[in-house]
Short mmCIF file of C-alpha atoms in Angstrom, two decimals:
data_model
loop_
_atom_site.label_atom_id
_atom_site.label_comp_id
_atom_site.label_asym_id
_atom_site.label_seq_id
_atom_site.Cartn_x
_atom_site.Cartn_y
_atom_site.Cartn_z
CA MET A 1 134.76 148.46 149.27
CA VAL A 2 132.48 145.55 150.58
CA SER A 3 129.50 146.97 148.19
CA MET A 4 132.13 146.13 145.27
CA GLY A 5 133.69 143.35 146.23
CA LEU A 6 129.99 141.73 146.61
CA LEU A 7 128.61 143.01 143.59
CA GLN A 8 131.10 141.34 141.89
CA LYS A 9 130.85 138.32 143.18
CA LEU A 10 126.84 138.39 142.32
CA ILE A 11 127.81 138.90 139.05
CA LYS A 12 130.85 136.42 138.50
CA ASN A 13 128.27 133.45 140.58
CA THR A 14 125.61 135.01 138.16
CA THR A 15 127.54 134.69 135.10
CA PHE A 16 128.23 130.85 136.40
CA LEU A 17 124.85 129.84 137.01
CA PHE A 18 123.57 131.14 133.74
CA LEU A 19 126.26 129.46 132.19
CA ILE A 20 125.51 126.56 133.56
CA TRP A 21 121.74 126.62 132.83
CA ALA A 22 122.46 127.65 128.94
CA PHE A 23 124.20 124.24 128.24
CA ILE A 24 122.08 122.15 130.65
CA PRO A 25 119.19 120.47 128.29
CA LYS A 26 116.09 121.73 128.64
CA THR A 27 113.43 119.65 129.99
CA TYR A 28 110.49 121.86 129.04
CA THR A 29 109.01 120.69 132.16
CA GLU A 30 107.03 124.36 132.37
CA THR A 31 105.49 124.04 129.02
CA GLU A 32 104.05 120.97 128.41
CA THR A 33 102.32 119.94 125.36
CA ASN A 34 99.83 117.57 123.95
CA ILE A 35 99.71 116.34 120.24
CA HIS A 36 96.39 114.65 119.42
CA LEU A 37 96.67 111.51 116.65
CA PHE A 38 93.93 109.57 115.75
CA TYR A 39 94.67 106.50 113.83
CA SER A 40 93.67 103.06 113.12
CA LEU A 41 95.22 99.66 113.42
CA THR A 42 95.26 99.38 109.35
CA CYS A 43 96.53 102.51 108.11
CA GLY A 44 99.70 102.60 107.01
CA PHE A 45 100.02 106.51 107.49
CA CYS A 46 99.14 106.48 110.67
CA LYS A 47 101.97 103.67 111.79
CA LYS A 48 104.38 106.13 109.53
CA GLU A 49 103.19 108.89 111.36
CA VAL A 50 103.35 107.10 114.85
CA LEU A 51 107.01 105.87 114.30
CA TYR A 52 108.15 109.46 113.49
CA LEU A 53 106.93 111.29 117.05
CA GLU A 54 108.72 108.43 118.64
CA GLU A 55 111.82 110.25 117.35
CA TYR A 56 110.13 113.64 117.88
CA VAL A 57 109.51 113.00 121.70
CA LYS A 58 113.36 111.86 122.17
CA SER A 59 114.06 115.39 121.23
CA ASN A 60 111.20 117.52 122.46
CA PRO A 61 110.39 116.07 126.35
CA GLY A 62 108.03 118.55 126.88
CA VAL A 63 105.68 116.74 124.11
CA THR A 64 103.31 113.81 124.92
CA VAL A 65 101.81 112.26 122.17
CA ARG A 66 98.11 110.98 122.72
CA THR A 67 96.93 108.06 120.22
CA TYR A 68 93.30 107.32 120.04
CA GLU A 69 92.34 103.92 117.90
CA ILE A 70 89.14 104.66 115.97
CA THR A 71 88.61 101.96 114.55
CA GLY A 72 88.00 99.12 117.77
CA ASN A 73 86.68 102.32 120.55
CA LYS A 74 83.38 104.13 120.05
CA GLU A 75 84.27 107.07 122.18
CA ASN A 76 87.06 107.56 120.36
CA ARG A 77 85.22 107.94 117.42
CA ARG A 78 82.55 110.14 119.14
CA LEU A 79 85.88 112.75 120.41
CA LEU A 80 86.41 112.87 116.53
CA SER A 81 82.84 113.30 115.25
CA TYR A 82 82.73 116.22 117.84
CA ILE A 83 86.01 117.24 116.44
CA GLY A 84 84.95 117.45 112.77
CA HIS A 85 81.66 119.19 114.15
CA GLU A 86 84.06 121.76 116.73
CA ILE A 87 85.84 122.95 113.29
CA GLY A 88 83.30 122.08 110.62
CA LEU A 89 85.07 119.68 108.78
CA ASP A 90 83.40 116.07 107.84
CA ILE A 91 86.72 113.74 108.73
CA ARG A 92 86.64 111.05 106.88
CA ASN A 93 90.50 110.32 106.62
CA ILE A 94 93.26 109.27 109.26
CA PRO A 95 95.83 109.97 111.07
CA PHE A 96 93.91 112.83 111.99
CA THR A 97 96.39 115.23 114.46
CA VAL A 98 95.48 118.16 116.87
CA ILE A 99 97.89 120.14 118.59
CA GLY A 100 96.51 123.43 120.25
CA ASP A 101 93.79 124.47 118.38
CA GLU A 102 95.79 123.61 114.97
CA TYR A 103 94.84 120.29 113.31
CA PHE A 104 96.07 118.81 109.83
CA LEU A 105 94.95 115.54 107.82
CA GLY A 106 97.08 112.53 106.90
CA PHE A 107 100.71 112.49 106.88
CA GLY A 108 103.96 112.75 105.31
CA GLU A 109 107.29 114.96 104.52
CA LYS A 110 105.24 118.62 104.83
CA HIS A 111 103.24 117.34 107.77
CA LYS A 112 106.65 116.73 110.06
CA ASN A 113 107.68 120.78 109.28
CA LEU A 114 103.85 121.15 110.58
CA ILE A 115 104.15 119.43 113.81
CA ASN A 116 106.94 121.48 114.87
CA GLU A 117 105.77 124.47 114.14
CA TYR A 118 102.43 124.14 115.99
CA THR A 119 104.10 122.40 118.89
CA GLU A 120 106.50 125.19 119.87
CA LYS A 121 103.24 127.62 119.02
CA ALA A 122 101.26 125.65 121.70
CA ALA A 123 104.37 125.32 124.01
CA SER A 124 105.34 129.29 123.38
CA ASP A 125 101.45 131.33 123.22
CA ASN A 126 100.08 128.59 125.90
CA SER A 127 97.72 128.17 123.09
CA THR A 128 94.56 125.99 124.76
CA ASP A 129 94.51 122.51 124.19
CA PHE A 130 91.37 121.97 121.87
CA VAL A 131 90.93 118.09 122.07
CA GLU A 132 91.87 118.51 126.27
CA ASN A 133 88.88 120.68 127.01
CA LEU A 134 86.22 119.25 124.18
CA ILE A 135 86.76 116.04 126.29
CA ASN A 136 85.93 117.71 129.72
CA GLU A 137 83.18 119.56 128.15
CA LYS A 138 81.34 117.01 126.58
CA ASN A 139 82.24 114.30 129.19
CA ILE A 140 83.64 111.51 126.60
CA LYS A 141 85.35 108.89 128.04
CA VAL A 142 88.06 108.24 126.05
CA ARG A 143 91.03 105.70 126.29
CA TYR A 144 94.35 106.52 124.69
CA ASP A 145 97.61 105.69 124.63
CA THR A 146 100.94 107.75 125.16
CA ILE A 147 103.95 108.15 124.17
CA LYS A 148 106.54 110.01 126.00
CA TYR A 149 110.12 111.18 126.49
CA GLU A 150 110.60 108.83 129.78
CA ASN A 151 109.01 106.21 127.53
CA VAL A 152 110.41 106.23 124.45
CA VAL A 153 113.97 106.53 125.20
CA GLY A 154 115.39 103.54 126.05
CA ASP A 155 112.47 101.15 124.71
CA THR A 156 109.39 101.01 122.63
CA ALA A 157 107.09 103.45 122.96
CA LEU A 158 103.19 102.58 122.74
CA SER A 159 103.29 99.14 124.68
CA ASN A 160 105.00 101.34 127.47
CA GLY A 161 102.36 104.06 126.81
CA ALA A 162 100.68 105.66 130.05
CA ASN A 163 97.10 103.49 129.55
CA LYS A 164 98.36 100.07 128.14
CA ASP A 165 95.18 98.57 127.85
CA ASN A 166 94.63 98.09 124.16
CA GLU A 167 95.91 94.54 123.34
CA GLN A 168 96.36 95.38 119.68
CA ASN A 169 98.82 98.58 119.69
CA ILE A 170 100.52 100.01 116.81
CA SER A 171 103.78 99.23 117.43
CA SER A 172 105.41 98.30 114.29
CA GLY A 173 108.01 94.86 115.72
CA ASP A 174 108.68 92.66 112.73
CA LYS A 175 106.11 89.98 114.41
CA ALA A 176 103.19 92.17 113.78
CA GLU A 177 103.82 91.78 110.05
CA GLU A 178 103.52 87.85 110.33
CA VAL A 179 100.61 86.33 111.40
CA LYS A 180 101.55 82.19 111.73
CA PHE A 181 98.45 80.40 110.71
CA PRO A 182 97.43 76.51 111.86
CA LEU A 183 99.08 74.09 108.89
CA ILE A 184 100.52 76.94 106.50
CA GLY A 185 103.27 78.30 109.20
CA ILE A 186 103.91 81.97 109.13
CA VAL A 187 102.77 83.91 106.48
CA LYS A 188 104.43 87.15 105.61
CA LEU A 189 101.69 89.30 104.38
CA LYS A 190 103.57 92.63 104.19
CA ASP A 191 105.44 90.77 101.22
CA LEU A 192 102.51 91.22 99.67
CA SER A 193 102.16 94.84 98.20
CA LEU A 194 99.56 96.67 97.04
CA PRO A 195 99.85 96.13 93.32
CA LEU A 196 100.43 91.98 94.30
CA LEU A 197 97.23 92.14 96.36
CA THR A 198 95.58 93.44 93.02
CA PHE A 199 96.78 91.55 90.70
CA VAL A 200 96.12 88.35 92.68
CA ILE A 201 92.54 88.95 93.05
CA ALA A 202 91.35 91.14 89.97
CA LEU A 203 92.75 87.32 88.32
CA LEU A 204 90.90 85.26 90.14
CA ASP A 205 88.16 87.64 89.75
CA GLY A 206 87.78 87.94 86.60
CA PHE A 207 89.84 85.06 84.85
CA ASN A 208 86.61 82.86 84.34
CA PRO A 209 85.98 81.86 80.42
CA CYS A 210 83.11 80.63 80.66
CA ALA A 211 81.92 84.41 81.87
CA MET A 212 83.29 85.44 77.97
CA TRP A 213 80.52 84.58 76.62
CA THR A 214 78.84 87.50 75.23
CA LEU A 215 82.15 88.02 73.76
CA LEU A 216 82.32 84.91 72.70
CA PHE A 217 79.07 85.51 70.57
CA LEU A 218 80.52 88.89 69.64
CA ILE A 219 83.58 87.48 68.38
CA SER A 220 81.72 84.30 66.50
CA LEU A 221 79.53 87.21 64.61
CA ILE A 222 81.78 89.31 63.60
CA LEU A 223 84.42 86.95 62.36
CA GLY A 224 82.15 86.92 59.64
CA MET A 225 83.02 90.65 58.51
CA GLU A 226 84.73 91.33 56.13
CA ASP A 227 86.29 94.98 57.17
CA ARG A 228 89.10 94.12 59.83
CA LEU A 229 88.88 97.75 61.39
CA LYS A 230 85.44 97.81 62.09
CA MET A 231 85.82 94.25 64.03
CA TRP A 232 88.60 95.84 66.23
CA ILE A 233 86.53 98.60 66.69
CA LEU A 234 83.60 96.51 67.71
CA GLY A 235 85.52 94.59 69.93
CA LEU A 236 87.24 96.61 71.77
CA THR A 237 84.03 98.95 71.94
CA PHE A 238 82.51 96.06 73.98
CA ILE A 239 85.60 94.67 76.00
CA ILE A 240 86.18 98.71 77.26
CA ALA A 241 82.64 99.44 78.16
CA SER A 242 82.28 96.13 79.97
CA GLY A 243 85.62 97.41 81.99
CA LEU A 244 83.92 100.61 82.67
CA VAL A 245 81.16 99.29 83.92
CA TYR A 246 83.11 97.05 86.23
CA PHE A 247 85.03 99.47 87.69
CA LEU A 248 82.66 102.03 87.81
CA PHE A 249 81.04 99.22 90.21
CA LEU A 250 84.46 99.00 92.17
CA ALA A 251 84.32 102.81 92.95
CA ALA A 252 81.48 102.58 93.97
CA TRP A 253 82.42 100.39 96.87
CA LEU A 254 85.83 102.13 97.40
CA ASN A 255 83.94 105.20 97.96
CA PHE A 256 81.48 103.13 100.67
CA PHE A 257 84.56 101.87 102.72
CA LEU A 258 86.26 105.56 102.66
CA VAL A 259 82.77 107.00 104.30
CA VAL A 260 82.09 104.15 106.76
CA GLY A 261 85.34 102.49 106.64
CA PHE A 262 85.69 102.77 110.66
CA THR A 263 83.39 100.45 111.74
CA THR A 264 85.41 97.34 113.62
CA ILE A 265 81.57 95.52 112.69
CA LEU A 266 82.37 96.27 108.75
CA ARG A 267 86.08 94.63 109.14
CA TYR A 268 84.05 91.86 110.14
CA ILE A 269 81.63 91.55 107.97
CA ILE A 270 83.92 91.56 104.60
CA GLY A 271 86.76 89.15 107.04
CA PHE A 272 83.07 86.62 106.64
CA ALA A 273 83.03 87.76 103.05
CA ALA A 274 86.21 87.03 102.49
CA ILE A 275 86.91 83.43 104.08
CA LEU A 276 83.26 82.05 102.48
CA ILE A 277 84.35 83.31 98.98
CA GLY A 278 87.34 81.70 99.68
CA VAL A 279 85.65 77.88 100.60
CA HIS A 280 83.55 78.65 97.94
CA TYR A 281 86.64 79.22 94.99
CA LEU A 282 88.25 76.23 96.67
CA ASN A 283 85.08 73.89 96.02
CA ASP A 284 85.20 75.01 92.45
CA TYR A 285 88.85 73.55 92.35
CA VAL A 286 88.01 70.42 93.61
CA LYS A 287 83.79 69.85 92.24
CA ASN A 288 84.94 71.70 88.82
CA LYS A 289 86.36 68.41 87.51
CA ASP A 290 85.33 67.74 84.43
CA LYS A 291 86.06 71.27 83.47
CA GLY A 292 83.25 72.49 81.53
CA CYS A 293 81.13 75.57 81.35
CA GLN A 294 77.39 75.23 82.54
CA ILE A 295 74.48 75.93 80.65
CA ILE A 296 73.63 79.36 81.01
CA ALA A 297 69.67 79.81 80.99
CA ASN A 298 68.72 79.44 77.20
CA GLU A 299 66.48 82.59 77.33
CA LYS A 300 68.17 85.44 78.11
CA ARG A 301 71.04 84.05 76.07
CA GLN A 302 68.97 83.48 72.73
CA LYS A 303 67.87 87.26 73.51
CA VAL A 304 71.43 88.47 73.97
CA PHE A 305 72.97 86.78 70.95
CA GLN A 306 70.22 88.16 69.40
CA LYS A 307 70.09 91.34 70.03
CA LEU A 308 74.32 91.40 69.22
CA LYS A 309 73.46 90.04 65.51
CA GLU A 310 71.15 93.18 64.25
CA ILE A 311 73.77 94.83 66.25
CA THR A 312 76.67 93.80 64.28
CA GLN A 313 74.46 93.37 61.21
CA ASN A 314 73.61 97.08 61.28
CA LYS A 315 74.32 99.05 58.23
CA SER A 316 74.98 102.05 60.38
CA PHE A 317 78.46 101.96 61.55
CA ALA A 318 77.59 104.18 64.53
CA LEU A 319 74.46 102.48 65.61
CA SER A 320 76.61 99.29 65.67
CA LEU A 321 78.69 101.24 68.14
CA ILE A 322 75.68 102.40 70.16
CA GLY A 323 74.13 99.41 70.03
CA ILE A 324 77.29 97.39 71.28
CA ILE A 325 77.55 100.19 74.35
CA LEU A 326 74.48 99.52 75.56
CA LEU A 327 74.25 95.77 75.22
CA ALA A 328 77.99 96.01 77.17
CA LEU A 329 76.85 97.78 79.97
CA ALA A 330 73.52 95.69 80.25
CA VAL A 331 74.57 92.15 80.51
CA ASN A 332 77.39 93.61 82.92
CA MET A 333 75.19 95.54 85.14
CA VAL A 334 73.23 91.68 85.21
CA GLU A 335 76.32 90.28 85.63
CA LEU A 336 77.23 92.59 88.72
CA LEU A 337 74.73 91.41 91.27
CA CYS A 338 76.63 87.66 91.29
CA SER A 339 80.14 89.46 91.84
CA ALA A 340 79.83 91.21 94.31
CA GLY A 341 82.29 89.70 96.89
CA LEU A 342 85.75 89.94 95.83
CA PRO A 343 84.89 93.62 94.51
CA ALA A 344 84.01 94.47 98.25
CA VAL A 345 87.09 92.99 99.72
CA TYR A 346 89.30 94.61 97.44
CA THR A 347 87.93 98.09 97.87
CA ASP A 348 87.65 97.72 101.76
CA ILE A 349 91.60 97.11 101.73
CA LEU A 350 92.37 99.43 99.21
CA SER A 351 90.45 102.14 101.59
CA MET A 352 92.86 100.75 104.25
CA SER A 353 95.86 102.29 102.63
CA ASN A 354 94.41 106.52 102.84
CA LEU A 355 96.38 106.86 99.31
CA PRO A 356 95.31 109.78 97.09
CA ALA A 357 92.78 110.12 94.98
CA TRP A 358 94.19 109.59 91.69
CA LYS A 359 96.10 106.49 93.15
CA TYR A 360 93.33 104.87 94.10
CA TYR A 361 91.90 105.37 90.46
CA SER A 362 94.88 104.13 89.26
CA TYR A 363 94.83 100.80 91.59
CA LEU A 364 91.21 100.50 89.73
CA THR A 365 92.10 100.50 86.29
CA PHE A 366 95.04 98.59 87.09
CA TYR A 367 92.47 95.78 88.66
CA ILE A 368 90.13 96.53 86.00
CA ILE A 369 93.18 95.71 83.32
CA ILE A 370 94.09 92.25 85.17
CA PHE A 371 90.21 91.50 85.24
CA MET A 372 89.71 91.99 81.20
CA LEU A 373 92.94 90.17 80.54
CA ASP A 374 91.46 86.62 79.14
CA ASP A 375 88.85 88.97 77.43
CA ILE A 376 91.61 91.04 76.05
CA ILE A 377 93.88 87.39 75.12
CA VAL A 378 91.34 85.78 73.72
CA PHE A 379 90.03 88.66 71.29
CA ALA A 380 93.29 89.74 70.42
CA ILE A 381 94.58 85.96 69.30
CA ALA A 382 90.75 85.96 67.61
CA MET A 383 91.09 88.74 65.32
CA ILE A 384 94.58 88.41 64.66
CA THR A 385 94.12 84.47 63.79
CA LEU A 386 90.51 84.65 62.70
CA LYS A 387 89.34 81.75 64.21
CA ALA A 388 88.29 81.85 67.91
CA ILE A 389 89.57 80.21 70.43
CA GLY A 390 89.01 78.82 73.93
CA ILE A 391 91.23 79.83 77.32
CA GLU A 392 91.31 75.70 79.02
CA SER A 393 89.27 75.57 82.37
CA LYS A 394 92.12 73.91 83.91
CA TYR A 395 93.43 77.41 84.08
CA THR A 396 90.51 78.63 86.45
CA ARG A 397 90.61 75.76 88.47
CA PHE A 398 94.39 76.75 88.75
CA SER A 399 93.60 80.06 90.12
CA HIS A 400 90.88 79.43 91.77
CA LEU A 401 92.99 76.87 94.24
CA ILE A 402 95.86 79.83 94.71
CA GLY A 403 92.99 82.43 94.99
CA GLY A 404 90.84 80.56 97.12
CA ILE A 405 93.62 80.38 99.82
CA ILE A 406 94.57 83.89 99.10
CA VAL A 407 91.31 85.26 100.35
CA ILE A 408 90.76 83.31 102.68
CA LEU A 409 94.21 84.37 104.28
CA ILE A 410 92.94 88.10 103.59
CA GLY A 411 89.69 87.51 105.31
CA LEU A 412 91.39 85.46 108.50
CA VAL A 413 93.71 88.78 108.68
CA LEU A 414 90.85 91.08 108.53
CA ILE A 415 89.45 89.36 111.34
CA ILE A 416 92.26 87.93 113.59
CA ASN A 417 95.49 91.49 112.59
CA PRO A 418 94.19 93.77 110.31
CA GLU A 419 97.13 95.89 110.88
CA ILE A 420 99.36 93.76 108.47
CA LEU A 421 97.22 95.26 105.84
CA ALA A 422 98.13 98.57 105.94
CA LEU A 423 100.33 98.61 102.91
CA MET B 1 80.81 53.45 65.95
CA LYS B 2 79.63 57.91 65.90
CA VAL B 3 81.02 60.29 67.96
CA LEU B 4 78.50 63.66 68.41
CA LYS B 5 79.89 66.91 69.47
CA ILE B 6 77.71 68.86 71.23
CA GLY B 7 79.30 72.40 71.42
CA ALA B 8 77.80 76.40 72.03
CA LEU B 9 79.54 79.57 69.96
CA TRP B 10 79.47 81.39 73.45
CA CYS B 11 81.15 78.39 75.46
CA SER B 12 84.78 78.16 75.85
CA GLY B 13 85.77 74.45 76.22
CA CYS B 14 84.19 73.95 73.09
CA LEU B 15 86.49 76.49 71.52
CA VAL B 16 89.15 74.62 73.27
CA MET B 17 88.04 70.95 72.49
CA VAL B 18 87.33 71.51 68.77
CA PRO B 19 91.69 71.55 67.89
CA ARG B 20 91.99 68.22 69.89
CA TRP B 21 89.01 66.27 67.69
CA LYS B 22 90.38 67.97 64.51
CA GLU B 23 93.82 65.95 65.30
CA ILE B 24 92.10 62.75 66.13
CA GLU B 25 89.67 62.80 62.70
CA LYS B 26 92.85 63.29 61.16
CA GLU B 27 94.61 60.91 62.80
CA ASN B 28 91.59 58.11 62.35
CA PRO B 29 90.06 58.68 59.44
CA TRP B 30 87.44 56.25 59.94
CA LEU B 31 86.31 57.54 62.61
CA GLU B 32 82.59 59.69 62.16
CA THR B 33 81.85 62.30 64.28
CA THR B 34 79.07 64.99 63.90
CA TYR B 35 78.84 68.36 65.50
CA TYR B 36 76.15 70.01 67.08
CA ASP B 37 75.19 73.26 68.03
CA TYR B 38 73.54 73.38 71.07
CA ASP B 39 71.17 76.63 69.92
CA SER B 40 70.66 75.61 66.58
CA SER B 41 69.82 71.95 67.01
CA PRO B 42 66.73 71.80 69.48
CA GLN B 43 65.95 68.18 69.17
CA VAL B 44 69.65 66.77 69.49
CA VAL B 45 69.36 68.91 72.56
CA SER B 46 66.22 67.28 73.46
CA GLU B 47 67.05 63.73 72.43
CA TYR B 48 69.67 63.48 74.28
CA GLY B 49 68.85 65.44 77.45
CA LEU B 50 70.81 67.64 77.65
CA GLU B 51 68.95 70.59 78.35
CA GLU B 52 70.70 71.23 81.68
CA GLY B 53 74.60 70.48 82.12
CA LEU B 54 78.28 70.99 80.97
CA LEU B 55 79.41 71.93 77.65
CA PRO B 56 80.64 70.13 75.55
CA THR B 57 79.33 66.85 75.73
CA PHE B 58 80.86 63.95 73.57
CA ILE B 59 78.18 61.19 73.45
CA PHE B 60 79.41 57.84 71.83
CA LEU B 61 77.18 55.50 69.46
CA ASP B 62 77.29 51.73 68.39
CA LYS B 63 76.75 50.87 64.96
CA ASP B 64 72.98 50.93 66.21
CA GLY B 65 72.84 54.20 67.23
CA VAL B 66 73.05 53.42 71.05
CA GLU B 67 74.75 55.63 73.51
CA VAL B 68 77.31 53.70 74.52
CA HIS B 69 79.44 56.67 76.69
CA ARG B 70 78.84 60.23 77.12
CA LEU B 71 81.55 62.43 78.60
CA SER B 72 81.38 66.11 79.43
CA GLY B 73 83.66 69.19 79.60
CA GLU B 74 87.10 69.78 78.60
CA VAL B 75 88.81 66.30 78.17
CA ASP B 76 91.69 65.13 77.22
CA LYS B 77 93.36 63.83 73.90
CA ASN B 78 94.32 59.93 74.83
CA THR B 79 91.22 59.89 77.29
CA LEU B 80 89.36 60.37 73.97
CA LEU B 81 91.65 58.40 71.60
CA GLU B 82 91.27 55.27 74.44
CA LEU B 83 87.47 55.29 74.35
CA VAL B 84 87.62 55.79 70.30
CA ASN B 85 89.75 52.31 70.37
CA LYS B 86 87.52 51.19 72.78
CA TYR B 87 84.52 51.41 70.89
CA ARG B 88 85.35 50.80 67.59
CA GLU B 89 84.19 47.28 66.97
CA SER B 90 81.37 48.19 68.64
#
């Protein structure tokens, strides 16, 4: 009887304890899981992932997020390169996330599920912490911030991280979107979205009536033709071929930055280059009050004019077309040497945006359309009115003033606070 | 007085100036002007030292053919009219 009573008590108490245990929030103290996130200060998707992970650790207290900034930290870059070597992947893009022995590139909706899946997997089968093991094995002195449940609840995440020795945290407060410049005041550069930035830089880069001398030559020659359709085709072919050369030039810059764009030194170089370009434009605004076109080298001009004459007077239209394409390629290739600055600044910023390839090339196409806009307008008006027209240089001066200021601001941001350019 | 207008086919500013001069010439039928294409008039280019600098260039000559004023770049109509009136009797 005594034993029966004891048994009943035991069952009762056990049931009670079980019920209590069932309603106690799980603390996961027994299974700690690390999420390793490699990011850069200029990467918009990294920001989004950090914000998501801040929320994620609130409901998953057993999870610790370690964030490794790779732009300014050589050792963190070394670790990422080791990881790439180990898994046989050329890691060129970020964010890059490793959980246990699983990993993924980029961040979007589908990755939220992966975070959940990999974290549960790592917690349930106690899988090895691949990154942690690699750090110990290679003895890499990495530096990371942490996002943990106790740091996040009731406060901001990364600013409370365990290794709070990095001044440029990835936190996403409003102040990070503003930059205060002397004389100008606070500028909300976040408002300069990528399309607007593309528009402004392309306009500044392309809007130069004096640079359209070859097109004006061509217009003067084809205006004498009788066949309107041929006029349109020859002119448009020249414009499209010229645009194509510039597109390839921009694409080369973009791919260069996508491959080696992680380094701080490159960011500084591009930042200083942008400031110099901006100063050059402002100088041009102040000095070129006469608003005329500089006389260009006689020999080069005569050569191009002669070639254009031969091309347009050729009896075979197909040969004329080929000739105009080749001439456009040749003339524009030479001009590229003088115009490396703005394309470099623009594609550097574009490469920070972590976009899919088709979006990168869409932006480049948009850039080219704006870049060629003055040529398109001048050509279209000439073809419709059968009169060659020029664009007043005062508009160029105005675009140099506005554009020069914007490019200087971009240069300063690249040097001081590149995080803002993660558009 | 006479005005020499030196421009070029490849110069956007020169094209901008064409309608401005047309208006001035229409309003001042007494005014004598001559246009020279930069590439087809090497003699004029050399005579007036135009090998370097800006286009378009406008040279105002008095009745003896002596240069009295020179302007380069895109010039507004009022400035040109002022000069035309100033040197009308010269």
